Tab-separated table of N, CA and C in Angstrom:
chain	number	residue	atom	x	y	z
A	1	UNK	N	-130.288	-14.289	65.633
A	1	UNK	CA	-131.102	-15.263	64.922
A	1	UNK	C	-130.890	-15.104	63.415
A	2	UNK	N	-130.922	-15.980	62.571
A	2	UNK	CA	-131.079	-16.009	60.862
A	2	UNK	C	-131.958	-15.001	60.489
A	3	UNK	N	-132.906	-15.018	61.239
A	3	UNK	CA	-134.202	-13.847	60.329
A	3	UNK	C	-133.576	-12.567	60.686
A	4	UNK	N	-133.106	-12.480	61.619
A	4	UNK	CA	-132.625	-11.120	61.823
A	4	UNK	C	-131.889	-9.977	61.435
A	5	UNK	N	-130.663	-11.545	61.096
A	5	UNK	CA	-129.285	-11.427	60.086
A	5	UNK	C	-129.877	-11.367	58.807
A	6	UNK	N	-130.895	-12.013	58.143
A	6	UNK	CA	-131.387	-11.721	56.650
A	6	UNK	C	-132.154	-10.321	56.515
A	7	UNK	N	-133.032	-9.984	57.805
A	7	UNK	CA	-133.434	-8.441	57.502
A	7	UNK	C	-132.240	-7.588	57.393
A	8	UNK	N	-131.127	-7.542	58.382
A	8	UNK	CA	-129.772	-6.876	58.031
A	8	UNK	C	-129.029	-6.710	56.794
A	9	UNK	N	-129.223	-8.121	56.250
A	9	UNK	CA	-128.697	-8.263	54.975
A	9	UNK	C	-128.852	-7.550	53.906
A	10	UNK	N	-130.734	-7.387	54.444
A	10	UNK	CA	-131.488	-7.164	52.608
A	10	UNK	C	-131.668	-5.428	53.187
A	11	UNK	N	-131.438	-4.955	54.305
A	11	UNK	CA	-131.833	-3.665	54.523
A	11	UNK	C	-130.242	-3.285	53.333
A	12	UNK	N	-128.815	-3.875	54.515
A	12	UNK	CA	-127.459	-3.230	54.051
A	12	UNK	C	-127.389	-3.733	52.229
A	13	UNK	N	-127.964	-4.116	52.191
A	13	UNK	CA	-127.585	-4.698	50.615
A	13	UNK	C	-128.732	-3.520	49.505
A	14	UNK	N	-129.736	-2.681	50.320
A	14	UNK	CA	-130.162	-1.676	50.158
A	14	UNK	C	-131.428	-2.325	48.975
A	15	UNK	N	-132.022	-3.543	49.545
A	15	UNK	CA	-132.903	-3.662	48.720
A	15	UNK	C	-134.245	-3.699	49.611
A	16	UNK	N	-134.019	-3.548	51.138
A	16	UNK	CA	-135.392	-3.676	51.805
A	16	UNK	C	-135.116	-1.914	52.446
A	17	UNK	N	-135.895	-0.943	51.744
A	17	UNK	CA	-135.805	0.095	52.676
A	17	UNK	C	-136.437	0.123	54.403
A	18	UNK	N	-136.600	0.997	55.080
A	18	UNK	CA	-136.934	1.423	56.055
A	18	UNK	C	-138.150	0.780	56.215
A	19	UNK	N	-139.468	1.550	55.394
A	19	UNK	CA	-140.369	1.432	56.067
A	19	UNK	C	-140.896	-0.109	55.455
A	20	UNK	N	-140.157	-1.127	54.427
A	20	UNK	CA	-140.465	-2.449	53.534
A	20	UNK	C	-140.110	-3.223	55.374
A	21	UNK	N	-138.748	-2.923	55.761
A	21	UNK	CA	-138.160	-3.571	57.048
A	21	UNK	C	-139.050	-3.682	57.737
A	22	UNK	N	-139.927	-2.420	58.582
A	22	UNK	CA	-140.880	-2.474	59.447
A	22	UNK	C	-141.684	-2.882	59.207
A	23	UNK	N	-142.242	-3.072	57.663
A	23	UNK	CA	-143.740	-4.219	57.308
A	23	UNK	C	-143.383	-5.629	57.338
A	24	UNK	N	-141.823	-5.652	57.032
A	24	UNK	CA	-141.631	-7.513	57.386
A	24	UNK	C	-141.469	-7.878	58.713
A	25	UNK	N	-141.119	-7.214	59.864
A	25	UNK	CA	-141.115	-6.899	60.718
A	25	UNK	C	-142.440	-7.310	61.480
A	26	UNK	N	-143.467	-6.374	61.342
A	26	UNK	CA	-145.044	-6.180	61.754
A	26	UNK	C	-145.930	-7.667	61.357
A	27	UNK	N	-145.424	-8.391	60.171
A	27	UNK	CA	-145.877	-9.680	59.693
A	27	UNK	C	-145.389	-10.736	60.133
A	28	UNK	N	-144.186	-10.525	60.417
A	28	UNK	CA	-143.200	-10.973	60.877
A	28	UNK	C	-143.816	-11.663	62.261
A	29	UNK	N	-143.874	-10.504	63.309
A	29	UNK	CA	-144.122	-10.555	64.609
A	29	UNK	C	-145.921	-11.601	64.898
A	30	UNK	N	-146.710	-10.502	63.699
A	30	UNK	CA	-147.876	-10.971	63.472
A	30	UNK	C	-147.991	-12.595	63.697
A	31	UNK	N	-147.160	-13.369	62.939
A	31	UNK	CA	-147.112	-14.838	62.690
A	31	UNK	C	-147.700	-15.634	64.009
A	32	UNK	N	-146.172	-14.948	65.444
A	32	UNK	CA	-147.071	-15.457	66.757
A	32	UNK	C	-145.706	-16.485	66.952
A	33	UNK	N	-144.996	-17.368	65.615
A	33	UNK	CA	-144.027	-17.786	66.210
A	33	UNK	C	-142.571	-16.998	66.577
A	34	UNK	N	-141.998	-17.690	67.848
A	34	UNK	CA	-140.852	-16.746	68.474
A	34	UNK	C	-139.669	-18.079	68.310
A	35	UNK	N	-138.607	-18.083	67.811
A	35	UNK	CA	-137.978	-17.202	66.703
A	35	UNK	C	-138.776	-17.693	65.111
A	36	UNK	N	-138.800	-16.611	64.796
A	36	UNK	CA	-139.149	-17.142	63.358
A	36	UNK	C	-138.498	-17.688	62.133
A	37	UNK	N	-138.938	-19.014	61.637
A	37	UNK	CA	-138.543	-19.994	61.022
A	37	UNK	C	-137.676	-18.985	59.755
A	38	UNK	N	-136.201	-18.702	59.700
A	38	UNK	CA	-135.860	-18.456	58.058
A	38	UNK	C	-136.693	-18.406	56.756
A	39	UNK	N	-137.217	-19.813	56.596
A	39	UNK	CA	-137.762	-19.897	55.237
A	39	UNK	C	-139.415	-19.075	55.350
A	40	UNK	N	-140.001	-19.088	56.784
A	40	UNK	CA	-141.109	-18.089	56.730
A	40	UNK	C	-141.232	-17.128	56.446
A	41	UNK	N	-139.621	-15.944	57.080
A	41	UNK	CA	-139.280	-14.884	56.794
A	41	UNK	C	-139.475	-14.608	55.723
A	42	UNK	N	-138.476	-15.666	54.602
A	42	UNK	CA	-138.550	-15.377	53.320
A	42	UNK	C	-139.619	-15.342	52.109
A	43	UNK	N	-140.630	-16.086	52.652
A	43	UNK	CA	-142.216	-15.695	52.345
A	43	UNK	C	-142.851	-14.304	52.367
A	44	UNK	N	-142.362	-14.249	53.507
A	44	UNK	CA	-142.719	-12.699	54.425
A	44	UNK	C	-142.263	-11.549	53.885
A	45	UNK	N	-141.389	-11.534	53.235
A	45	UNK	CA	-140.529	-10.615	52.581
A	45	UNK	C	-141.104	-10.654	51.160
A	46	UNK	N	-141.011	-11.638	50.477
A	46	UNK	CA	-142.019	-11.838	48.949
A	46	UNK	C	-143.910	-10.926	49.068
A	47	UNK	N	-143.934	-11.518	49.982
A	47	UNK	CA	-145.641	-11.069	50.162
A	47	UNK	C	-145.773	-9.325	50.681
A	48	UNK	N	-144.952	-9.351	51.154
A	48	UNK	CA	-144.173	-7.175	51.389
A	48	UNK	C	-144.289	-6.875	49.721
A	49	UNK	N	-143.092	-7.428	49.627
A	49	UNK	CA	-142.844	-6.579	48.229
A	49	UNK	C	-144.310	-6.855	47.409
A	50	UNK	N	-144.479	-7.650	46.924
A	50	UNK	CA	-146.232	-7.864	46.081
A	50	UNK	C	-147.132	-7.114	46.457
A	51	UNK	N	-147.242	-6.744	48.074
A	51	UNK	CA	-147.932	-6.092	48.356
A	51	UNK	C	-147.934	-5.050	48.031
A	52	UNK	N	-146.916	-4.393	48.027
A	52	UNK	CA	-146.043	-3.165	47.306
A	52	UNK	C	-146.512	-2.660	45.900
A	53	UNK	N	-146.436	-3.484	45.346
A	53	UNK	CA	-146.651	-3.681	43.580
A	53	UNK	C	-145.197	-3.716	43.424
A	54	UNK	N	-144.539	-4.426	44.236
A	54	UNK	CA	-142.660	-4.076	43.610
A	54	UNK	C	-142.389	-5.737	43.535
A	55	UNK	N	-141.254	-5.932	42.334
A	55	UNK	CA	-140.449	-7.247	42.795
A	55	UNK	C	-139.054	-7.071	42.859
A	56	UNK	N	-138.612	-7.573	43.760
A	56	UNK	CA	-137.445	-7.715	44.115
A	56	UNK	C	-136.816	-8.056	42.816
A	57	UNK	N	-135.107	-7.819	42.648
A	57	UNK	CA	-134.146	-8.011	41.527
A	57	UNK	C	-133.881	-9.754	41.651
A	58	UNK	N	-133.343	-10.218	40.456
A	58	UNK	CA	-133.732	-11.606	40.241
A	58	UNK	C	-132.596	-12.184	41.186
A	59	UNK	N	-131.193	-11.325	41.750
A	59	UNK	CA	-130.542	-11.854	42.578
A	59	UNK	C	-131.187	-12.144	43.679
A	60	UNK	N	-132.145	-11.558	44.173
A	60	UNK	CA	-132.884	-10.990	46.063
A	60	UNK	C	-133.823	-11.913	45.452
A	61	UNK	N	-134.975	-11.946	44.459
A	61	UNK	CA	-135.283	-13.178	43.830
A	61	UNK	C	-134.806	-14.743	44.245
A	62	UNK	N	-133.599	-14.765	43.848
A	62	UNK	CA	-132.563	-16.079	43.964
A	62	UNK	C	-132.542	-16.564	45.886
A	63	UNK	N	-132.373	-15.586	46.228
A	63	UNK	CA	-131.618	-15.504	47.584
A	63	UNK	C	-132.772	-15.723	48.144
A	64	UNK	N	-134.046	-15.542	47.911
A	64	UNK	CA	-135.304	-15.786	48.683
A	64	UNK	C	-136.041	-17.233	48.109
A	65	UNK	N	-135.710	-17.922	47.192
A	65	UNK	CA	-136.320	-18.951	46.833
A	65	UNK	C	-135.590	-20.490	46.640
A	66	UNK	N	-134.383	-20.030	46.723
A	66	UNK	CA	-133.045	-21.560	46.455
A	66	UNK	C	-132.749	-21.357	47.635
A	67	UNK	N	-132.661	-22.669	47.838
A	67	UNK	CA	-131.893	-23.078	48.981
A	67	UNK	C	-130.845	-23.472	48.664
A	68	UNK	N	-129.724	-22.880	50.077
A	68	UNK	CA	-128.437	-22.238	49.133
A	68	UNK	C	-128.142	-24.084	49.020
A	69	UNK	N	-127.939	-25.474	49.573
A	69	UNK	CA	-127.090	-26.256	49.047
A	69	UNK	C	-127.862	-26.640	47.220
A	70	UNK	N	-128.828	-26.019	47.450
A	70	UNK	CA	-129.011	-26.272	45.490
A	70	UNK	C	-128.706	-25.296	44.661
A	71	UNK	N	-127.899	-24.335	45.131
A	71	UNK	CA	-127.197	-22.686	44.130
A	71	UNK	C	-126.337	-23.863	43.088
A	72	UNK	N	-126.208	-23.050	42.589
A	72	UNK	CA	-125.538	-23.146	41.239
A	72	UNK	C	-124.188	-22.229	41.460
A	73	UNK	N	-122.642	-22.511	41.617
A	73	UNK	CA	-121.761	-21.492	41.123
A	73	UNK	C	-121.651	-21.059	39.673
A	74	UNK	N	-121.544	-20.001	39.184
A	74	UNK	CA	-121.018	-19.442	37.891
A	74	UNK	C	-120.141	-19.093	37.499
């Protein structure tokens, strides 16, 4: 699934540790929908980190709020 492949992503890309994974995970599941919608995930993952007191880097930023056909190349 997409959500699955994006927790993979943001774990290997070493910006969602271990135990950030298992709280998006736990919220994740919480929601109730099976598979879960991408762009929910990516809520889900914002509201982790805040919860945290952390913000993500403005790339993981980027990657959680544009939708990629409106990116910008540089």
């Amino acid at each position: 699934s997409p959500a699955i492949g994006f927790i993979a992503f943001l774990e290997s890309a070493g910006v969602l540790s271990p135990t950030q994974r298992e709280l998006v995970i736990d919220r994740a599941t919480a929601v109730g929908a099976a598979p879960i919608d991408l762009e929910d995930l990516k809520v889900i993952v914002l509201m982790v980190f805040w919860s945290l007191g952390e913000e993500p880097d403005a790339l993981i930023l980027d990657e959680l709020f544009v939708a990629p056909e409106e990116r910008v190349v540089h």
